[in-house]
Amino acid sequence: MANTIGVVVFPDAEELDFVGPWEVFTASAMLRGQAGSDPDRVVLIGPGLEPVRCAKGLRVVPDATFDDHPPLDVILVPGGQGTRREVKNEKLLRWLAGVSSAAQWTTSVCTGSLLLHGAGLAAGKRVATHWGFEDELEKLGANVVRDARWVRDGQIVSSQGVSAGIDMALWLVGQLYGPAHARATQRYIQYDPAPPYQADV
């Protein structure tokens, strides 16, 4: 059965936090469609339908709004500098708490965990976030895990910074459709990290 995946965006969201998982989810959907299965629908959800300027200057146009979107099976919340402002956005936090109650999975990348915490979704749960934000999130009362790229606690899945969201999204695709499909998706996007500065050369 196909799923509808809502990818949240807001001003100053970190680009790769949501674009990386977007690529994973849409590649997975394409492969499912090619195999004759119903593909997932991936929807970018923002405060309005006007373009949103992200943290590094990329502008994106939402497909739907917090007030008008299809039912969501999976939700992904990115991080970025905008989370410091959005954690005070009561409308967004209420929306996130509401849609999560009906979703199968609610996920975050980087400091998106701050919004999960603000919405009450991370209460009593283990969460991951960007390494530079771990102490601050812990001071807010979160149960921060520091040594894992992503953490699953019930229906909440949170990941560390930026590229860790790709790892989490691939894991989630495996939970939805099995490890073999996740590996096929990973192969299609040719995701096999080999950082050029990993070694002292």
C-alpha atoms as a PDB file:
ATOM      1  CA  MET A   1       0.000   0.000   0.000  1.00  0.00           C
ATOM      2  CA  ALA A   2       1.324   3.422  -0.926  1.00  0.00           C
ATOM      3  CA  ASN A   3       2.012   6.096   1.669  1.00  0.00           C
ATOM      4  CA  THR A   4       1.748   9.870   1.639  1.00  0.00           C
ATOM      5  CA  ILE A   5       4.892  11.508   2.984  1.00  0.00           C
ATOM      6  CA  GLY A   6       4.781  15.099   4.153  1.00  0.00           C
ATOM      7  CA  VAL A   7       8.073  16.988   4.107  1.00  0.00           C
ATOM      8  CA  VAL A   8       7.847  20.158   6.170  1.00  0.00           C
ATOM      9  CA  VAL A   9       9.547  23.373   5.111  1.00  0.00           C
ATOM     10  CA  PHE A  10       9.748  26.812   6.741  1.00  0.00           C
ATOM     11  CA  PRO A  11      11.972  29.893   6.346  1.00  0.00           C
ATOM     12  CA  ASP A  12      15.627  29.137   7.123  1.00  0.00           C
ATOM     13  CA  ALA A  13      15.173  25.365   7.061  1.00  0.00           C
ATOM     14  CA  GLU A  14      18.456  23.615   6.264  1.00  0.00           C
ATOM     15  CA  GLU A  15      18.330  22.517   2.629  1.00  0.00           C
ATOM     16  CA  LEU A  16      19.912  19.063   2.735  1.00  0.00           C
ATOM     17  CA  ASP A  17      17.917  18.195   5.851  1.00  0.00           C
ATOM     18  CA  PHE A  18      14.836  17.845   3.652  1.00  0.00           C
ATOM     19  CA  VAL A  19      16.206  17.623   0.100  1.00  0.00           C
ATOM     20  CA  GLY A  20      18.297  14.534   0.964  1.00  0.00           C
ATOM     21  CA  PRO A  21      15.323  12.576   2.367  1.00  0.00           C
ATOM     22  CA  TRP A  22      13.140  13.955  -0.463  1.00  0.00           C
ATOM     23  CA  GLU A  23      15.495  12.315  -2.957  1.00  0.00           C
ATOM     24  CA  VAL A  24      15.339   9.029  -1.051  1.00  0.00           C
ATOM     25  CA  PHE A  25      11.539   9.034  -0.785  1.00  0.00           C
ATOM     26  CA  THR A  26      10.923  10.054  -4.403  1.00  0.00           C
ATOM     27  CA  ALA A  27      13.514   7.597  -5.758  1.00  0.00           C
ATOM     28  CA  SER A  28      11.834   4.870  -3.733  1.00  0.00           C
ATOM     29  CA  ALA A  29       8.451   5.890  -5.138  1.00  0.00           C
ATOM     30  CA  MET A  30       9.783   5.850  -8.696  1.00  0.00           C
ATOM     31  CA  LEU A  31      11.246   2.367  -8.267  1.00  0.00           C
ATOM     32  CA  ARG A  32       7.985   1.097  -6.807  1.00  0.00           C
ATOM     33  CA  GLY A  33       6.082   2.534  -9.738  1.00  0.00           C
ATOM     34  CA  GLN A  34       8.449   0.914 -12.225  1.00  0.00           C
ATOM     35  CA  ALA A  35       7.904  -2.419 -10.470  1.00  0.00           C
ATOM     36  CA  GLY A  36       4.133  -2.107 -10.846  1.00  0.00           C
ATOM     37  CA  SER A  37       3.336  -1.072  -7.271  1.00  0.00           C
ATOM     38  CA  ASP A  38       1.510   2.052  -6.223  1.00  0.00           C
ATOM     39  CA  PRO A  39       4.164   4.730  -5.677  1.00  0.00           C
ATOM     40  CA  ASP A  40       4.264   6.868  -2.560  1.00  0.00           C
ATOM     41  CA  ARG A  41       3.210  10.486  -2.824  1.00  0.00           C
ATOM     42  CA  VAL A  42       5.734  12.974  -1.441  1.00  0.00           C
ATOM     43  CA  VAL A  43       4.369  16.419  -0.618  1.00  0.00           C
ATOM     44  CA  LEU A  44       6.257  19.564   0.410  1.00  0.00           C
ATOM     45  CA  ILE A  45       4.235  21.317   3.117  1.00  0.00           C
ATOM     46  CA  GLY A  46       4.827  24.930   4.107  1.00  0.00           C
ATOM     47  CA  PRO A  47       3.100  27.791   5.908  1.00  0.00           C
ATOM     48  CA  GLY A  48       1.645  28.976   2.582  1.00  0.00           C
ATOM     49  CA  LEU A  49       2.003  28.352  -1.142  1.00  0.00           C
ATOM     50  CA  GLU A  50       4.464  31.188  -1.687  1.00  0.00           C
ATOM     51  CA  PRO A  51       8.185  30.400  -2.140  1.00  0.00           C
ATOM     52  CA  VAL A  52      10.126  29.678   1.048  1.00  0.00           C
ATOM     53  CA  ARG A  53      13.727  30.866   1.384  1.00  0.00           C
ATOM     54  CA  CYS A  54      15.862  28.251   3.116  1.00  0.00           C
ATOM     55  CA  ALA A  55      18.983  28.632   5.272  1.00  0.00           C
ATOM     56  CA  LYS A  56      21.527  28.772   2.454  1.00  0.00           C
ATOM     57  CA  GLY A  57      19.350  30.733   0.032  1.00  0.00           C
ATOM     58  CA  LEU A  58      17.550  27.981  -1.903  1.00  0.00           C
ATOM     59  CA  ARG A  59      13.928  28.912  -2.589  1.00  0.00           C
ATOM     60  CA  VAL A  60      11.312  26.173  -2.752  1.00  0.00           C
ATOM     61  CA  VAL A  61       7.585  26.246  -3.465  1.00  0.00           C
ATOM     62  CA  PRO A  62       5.339  24.150  -1.195  1.00  0.00           C
ATOM     63  CA  ASP A  63       2.749  21.796  -2.708  1.00  0.00           C
ATOM     64  CA  ALA A  64       0.397  22.161   0.257  1.00  0.00           C
ATOM     65  CA  THR A  65      -0.023  24.131   3.466  1.00  0.00           C
ATOM     66  CA  PHE A  66      -0.419  23.326   7.133  1.00  0.00           C
ATOM     67  CA  ASP A  67      -4.101  24.188   6.719  1.00  0.00           C
ATOM     68  CA  ASP A  68      -4.688  22.197   3.523  1.00  0.00           C
ATOM     69  CA  HIS A  69      -2.862  18.934   2.821  1.00  0.00           C
ATOM     70  CA  PRO A  70      -3.694  15.271   2.266  1.00  0.00           C
ATOM     71  CA  PRO A  71      -3.690  12.795   5.172  1.00  0.00           C
ATOM     72  CA  LEU A  72      -0.088  11.978   6.056  1.00  0.00           C
ATOM     73  CA  ASP A  73       1.418   8.589   6.847  1.00  0.00           C
ATOM     74  CA  VAL A  74       4.955   9.903   7.327  1.00  0.00           C
ATOM     75  CA  ILE A  75       6.124  13.363   8.415  1.00  0.00           C
ATOM     76  CA  LEU A  76       9.653  14.718   8.108  1.00  0.00           C
ATOM     77  CA  VAL A  77      10.733  17.861   9.961  1.00  0.00           C
ATOM     78  CA  PRO A  78      14.063  19.434   8.951  1.00  0.00           C
ATOM     79  CA  GLY A  79      16.383  21.496  11.102  1.00  0.00           C
ATOM     80  CA  GLY A  80      18.200  24.727  10.399  1.00  0.00           C
ATOM     81  CA  GLN A  81      18.371  28.155  11.996  1.00  0.00           C
ATOM     82  CA  GLY A  82      14.652  28.551  11.403  1.00  0.00           C
ATOM     83  CA  THR A  83      13.849  26.017  14.100  1.00  0.00           C
ATOM     84  CA  ARG A  84      14.873  28.552  16.777  1.00  0.00           C
ATOM     85  CA  ARG A  85      12.052  30.809  15.584  1.00  0.00           C
ATOM     86  CA  GLU A  86       9.536  28.109  14.693  1.00  0.00           C
ATOM     87  CA  VAL A  87       9.721  26.508  18.143  1.00  0.00           C
ATOM     88  CA  LYS A  88       7.729  29.577  19.262  1.00  0.00           C
ATOM     89  CA  ASN A  89       5.197  29.106  16.458  1.00  0.00           C
ATOM     90  CA  GLU A  90       2.244  27.658  18.369  1.00  0.00           C
ATOM     91  CA  LYS A  91       0.269  27.046  15.176  1.00  0.00           C
ATOM     92  CA  LEU A  92       3.051  24.896  13.717  1.00  0.00           C
ATOM     93  CA  LEU A  93       3.559  22.989  16.971  1.00  0.00           C
ATOM     94  CA  ARG A  94      -0.173  22.271  17.324  1.00  0.00           C
ATOM     95  CA  TRP A  95      -0.296  21.153  13.698  1.00  0.00           C
ATOM     96  CA  LEU A  96       2.685  18.866  14.179  1.00  0.00           C
ATOM     97  CA  ALA A  97       1.197  17.292  17.305  1.00  0.00           C
ATOM     98  CA  GLY A  98      -2.122  16.784  15.532  1.00  0.00           C
ATOM     99  CA  VAL A  99      -0.890  15.210  12.321  1.00  0.00           C
ATOM    100  CA  SER A 100       1.560  13.015  14.208  1.00  0.00           C
ATOM    101  CA  SER A 101      -1.258  11.445  16.185  1.00  0.00           C
ATOM    102  CA  ALA A 102      -2.624   9.975  12.946  1.00  0.00           C
ATOM    103  CA  ALA A 103       0.689   9.224  11.198  1.00  0.00           C
ATOM    104  CA  GLN A 104       2.643   6.001  11.190  1.00  0.00           C
ATOM    105  CA  TRP A 105       5.996   7.765  11.529  1.00  0.00           C
ATOM    106  CA  THR A 106       7.128  11.241  12.563  1.00  0.00           C
ATOM    107  CA  THR A 107      10.762  12.017  11.838  1.00  0.00           C
ATOM    108  CA  SER A 108      13.250  14.842  12.247  1.00  0.00           C
ATOM    109  CA  VAL A 109      16.655  15.766  10.899  1.00  0.00           C
ATOM    110  CA  CYS A 110      19.220  17.838  12.779  1.00  0.00           C
ATOM    111  CA  THR A 111      17.598  20.516  14.968  1.00  0.00           C
ATOM    112  CA  GLY A 112      14.170  19.509  13.709  1.00  0.00           C
ATOM    113  CA  SER A 113      14.227  17.571  16.982  1.00  0.00           C
ATOM    114  CA  LEU A 114      13.672  20.932  18.697  1.00  0.00           C
ATOM    115  CA  LEU A 115      10.263  21.156  17.033  1.00  0.00           C
ATOM    116  CA  LEU A 116       9.395  17.575  17.987  1.00  0.00           C
ATOM    117  CA  HIS A 117      10.317  18.464  21.551  1.00  0.00           C
ATOM    118  CA  GLY A 118       8.320  21.703  21.413  1.00  0.00           C
ATOM    119  CA  ALA A 119       5.257  19.841  20.118  1.00  0.00           C
ATOM    120  CA  GLY A 120       5.483  17.361  22.979  1.00  0.00           C
ATOM    121  CA  LEU A 121       6.232  14.464  20.649  1.00  0.00           C
ATOM    122  CA  ALA A 122       9.654  13.690  22.123  1.00  0.00           C
ATOM    123  CA  ALA A 123       8.530  13.632  25.753  1.00  0.00           C
ATOM    124  CA  GLY A 124      10.102  10.630  27.440  1.00  0.00           C
ATOM    125  CA  LYS A 125      11.683   9.472  24.188  1.00  0.00           C
ATOM    126  CA  ARG A 126      15.278   9.167  23.055  1.00  0.00           C
ATOM    127  CA  VAL A 127      16.202  11.646  20.313  1.00  0.00           C
ATOM    128  CA  ALA A 128      19.169  12.539  18.131  1.00  0.00           C
ATOM    129  CA  THR A 129      20.151  15.971  16.864  1.00  0.00           C
ATOM    130  CA  HIS A 130      23.124  17.851  15.385  1.00  0.00           C
ATOM    131  CA  TRP A 131      26.252  17.416  17.508  1.00  0.00           C
ATOM    132  CA  GLY A 132      26.476  21.158  18.062  1.00  0.00           C
ATOM    133  CA  PHE A 133      22.975  21.275  19.538  1.00  0.00           C
ATOM    134  CA  GLU A 134      23.061  18.208  21.797  1.00  0.00           C
ATOM    135  CA  ASP A 135      23.893  20.073  25.009  1.00  0.00           C
ATOM    136  CA  GLU A 136      21.240  22.720  24.406  1.00  0.00           C
ATOM    137  CA  LEU A 137      18.536  20.175  23.650  1.00  0.00           C
ATOM    138  CA  GLU A 138      19.499  18.183  26.714  1.00  0.00           C
ATOM    139  CA  LYS A 139      19.159  21.308  28.867  1.00  0.00           C
ATOM    140  CA  LEU A 140      15.572  21.575  27.629  1.00  0.00           C
ATOM    141  CA  GLY A 141      14.914  18.168  29.153  1.00  0.00           C
ATOM    142  CA  ALA A 142      15.284  15.935  26.099  1.00  0.00           C
ATOM    143  CA  ASN A 143      16.803  12.463  26.367  1.00  0.00           C
ATOM    144  CA  VAL A 144      19.588  12.994  23.813  1.00  0.00           C
ATOM    145  CA  VAL A 145      21.463  10.081  22.235  1.00  0.00           C
ATOM    146  CA  ARG A 146      24.923  11.194  21.153  1.00  0.00           C
ATOM    147  CA  ASP A 147      26.420   8.184  19.426  1.00  0.00           C
ATOM    148  CA  ALA A 148      23.891   7.200  16.738  1.00  0.00           C
ATOM    149  CA  ARG A 149      23.200   8.652  13.289  1.00  0.00           C
ATOM    150  CA  TRP A 150      19.493   8.139  13.920  1.00  0.00           C
ATOM    151  CA  VAL A 151      17.343   6.917  16.774  1.00  0.00           C
ATOM    152  CA  ARG A 152      13.956   5.213  16.694  1.00  0.00           C
ATOM    153  CA  ASP A 153      11.755   5.387  19.786  1.00  0.00           C
ATOM    154  CA  GLY A 154       8.234   4.219  19.046  1.00  0.00           C
ATOM    155  CA  GLN A 155       6.837   6.102  16.063  1.00  0.00           C
ATOM    156  CA  ILE A 156       9.395   8.912  16.500  1.00  0.00           C
ATOM    157  CA  VAL A 157      12.606   8.707  14.472  1.00  0.00           C
ATOM    158  CA  SER A 158      15.182  11.478  14.812  1.00  0.00           C
ATOM    159  CA  SER A 159      18.557  11.851  13.165  1.00  0.00           C
ATOM    160  CA  GLN A 160      21.744  13.812  13.594  1.00  0.00           C
ATOM    161  CA  GLY A 161      22.764  16.650  11.286  1.00  0.00           C
ATOM    162  CA  VAL A 162      22.225  17.175   7.575  1.00  0.00           C
ATOM    163  CA  SER A 163      23.515  14.048   5.794  1.00  0.00           C
ATOM    164  CA  ALA A 164      22.304  11.765   8.598  1.00  0.00           C
ATOM    165  CA  GLY A 165      18.787  12.432   7.326  1.00  0.00           C
ATOM    166  CA  ILE A 166      19.601  10.450   4.188  1.00  0.00           C
ATOM    167  CA  ASP A 167      20.633   7.465   6.303  1.00  0.00           C
ATOM    168  CA  MET A 168      17.443   7.730   8.329  1.00  0.00           C
ATOM    169  CA  ALA A 169      15.268   8.027   5.222  1.00  0.00           C
ATOM    170  CA  LEU A 170      16.807   4.892   3.720  1.00  0.00           C
ATOM    171  CA  TRP A 171      16.203   3.023   6.975  1.00  0.00           C
ATOM    172  CA  LEU A 172      12.601   4.223   6.958  1.00  0.00           C
ATOM    173  CA  VAL A 173      12.094   3.063   3.364  1.00  0.00           C
ATOM    174  CA  GLY A 174      13.340  -0.321   4.553  1.00  0.00           C
ATOM    175  CA  GLN A 175      10.765  -0.315   7.346  1.00  0.00           C
ATOM    176  CA  LEU A 176       8.000   0.516   4.880  1.00  0.00           C
ATOM    177  CA  TYR A 177       8.952  -1.813   2.033  1.00  0.00           C
ATOM    178  CA  GLY A 178      11.748  -4.097   3.202  1.00  0.00           C
ATOM    179  CA  PRO A 179      15.558  -3.982   3.194  1.00  0.00           C
ATOM    180  CA  ALA A 180      15.876  -5.173  -0.412  1.00  0.00           C
ATOM    181  CA  HIS A 181      13.877  -2.197  -1.681  1.00  0.00           C
ATOM    182  CA  ALA A 182      15.881   0.170   0.540  1.00  0.00           C
ATOM    183  CA  ARG A 183      19.119  -1.230  -0.893  1.00  0.00           C
ATOM    184  CA  ALA A 184      17.766  -0.792  -4.429  1.00  0.00           C
ATOM    185  CA  THR A 185      16.922   2.816  -3.606  1.00  0.00           C
ATOM    186  CA  GLN A 186      20.384   3.379  -2.140  1.00  0.00           C
ATOM    187  CA  ARG A 187      21.970   1.913  -5.269  1.00  0.00           C
ATOM    188  CA  TYR A 188      19.805   4.043  -7.552  1.00  0.00           C
ATOM    189  CA  ILE A 189      20.826   7.295  -5.878  1.00  0.00           C
ATOM    190  CA  GLN A 190      24.407   5.968  -5.756  1.00  0.00           C
ATOM    191  CA  TYR A 191      24.685   6.765  -2.069  1.00  0.00           C
ATOM    192  CA  ASP A 192      27.957   5.259  -0.874  1.00  0.00           C
ATOM    193  CA  PRO A 193      29.691   7.935   1.204  1.00  0.00           C
ATOM    194  CA  ALA A 194      33.422   8.245   0.787  1.00  0.00           C
ATOM    195  CA  PRO A 195      34.356  11.668   2.179  1.00  0.00           C
ATOM    196  CA  PRO A 196      37.494  13.095   0.554  1.00  0.00           C
ATOM    197  CA  TYR A 197      38.881  14.344   3.859  1.00  0.00           C
ATOM    198  CA  GLN A 198      38.191  11.226   5.889  1.00  0.00           C
ATOM    199  CA  ALA A 199      41.806  10.173   5.607  1.00  0.00           C
ATOM    200  CA  ASP A 200      44.980  12.162   6.320  1.00  0.00           C
ATOM    201  CA  VAL A 201      46.377  12.263   2.774  1.00  0.00           C
END
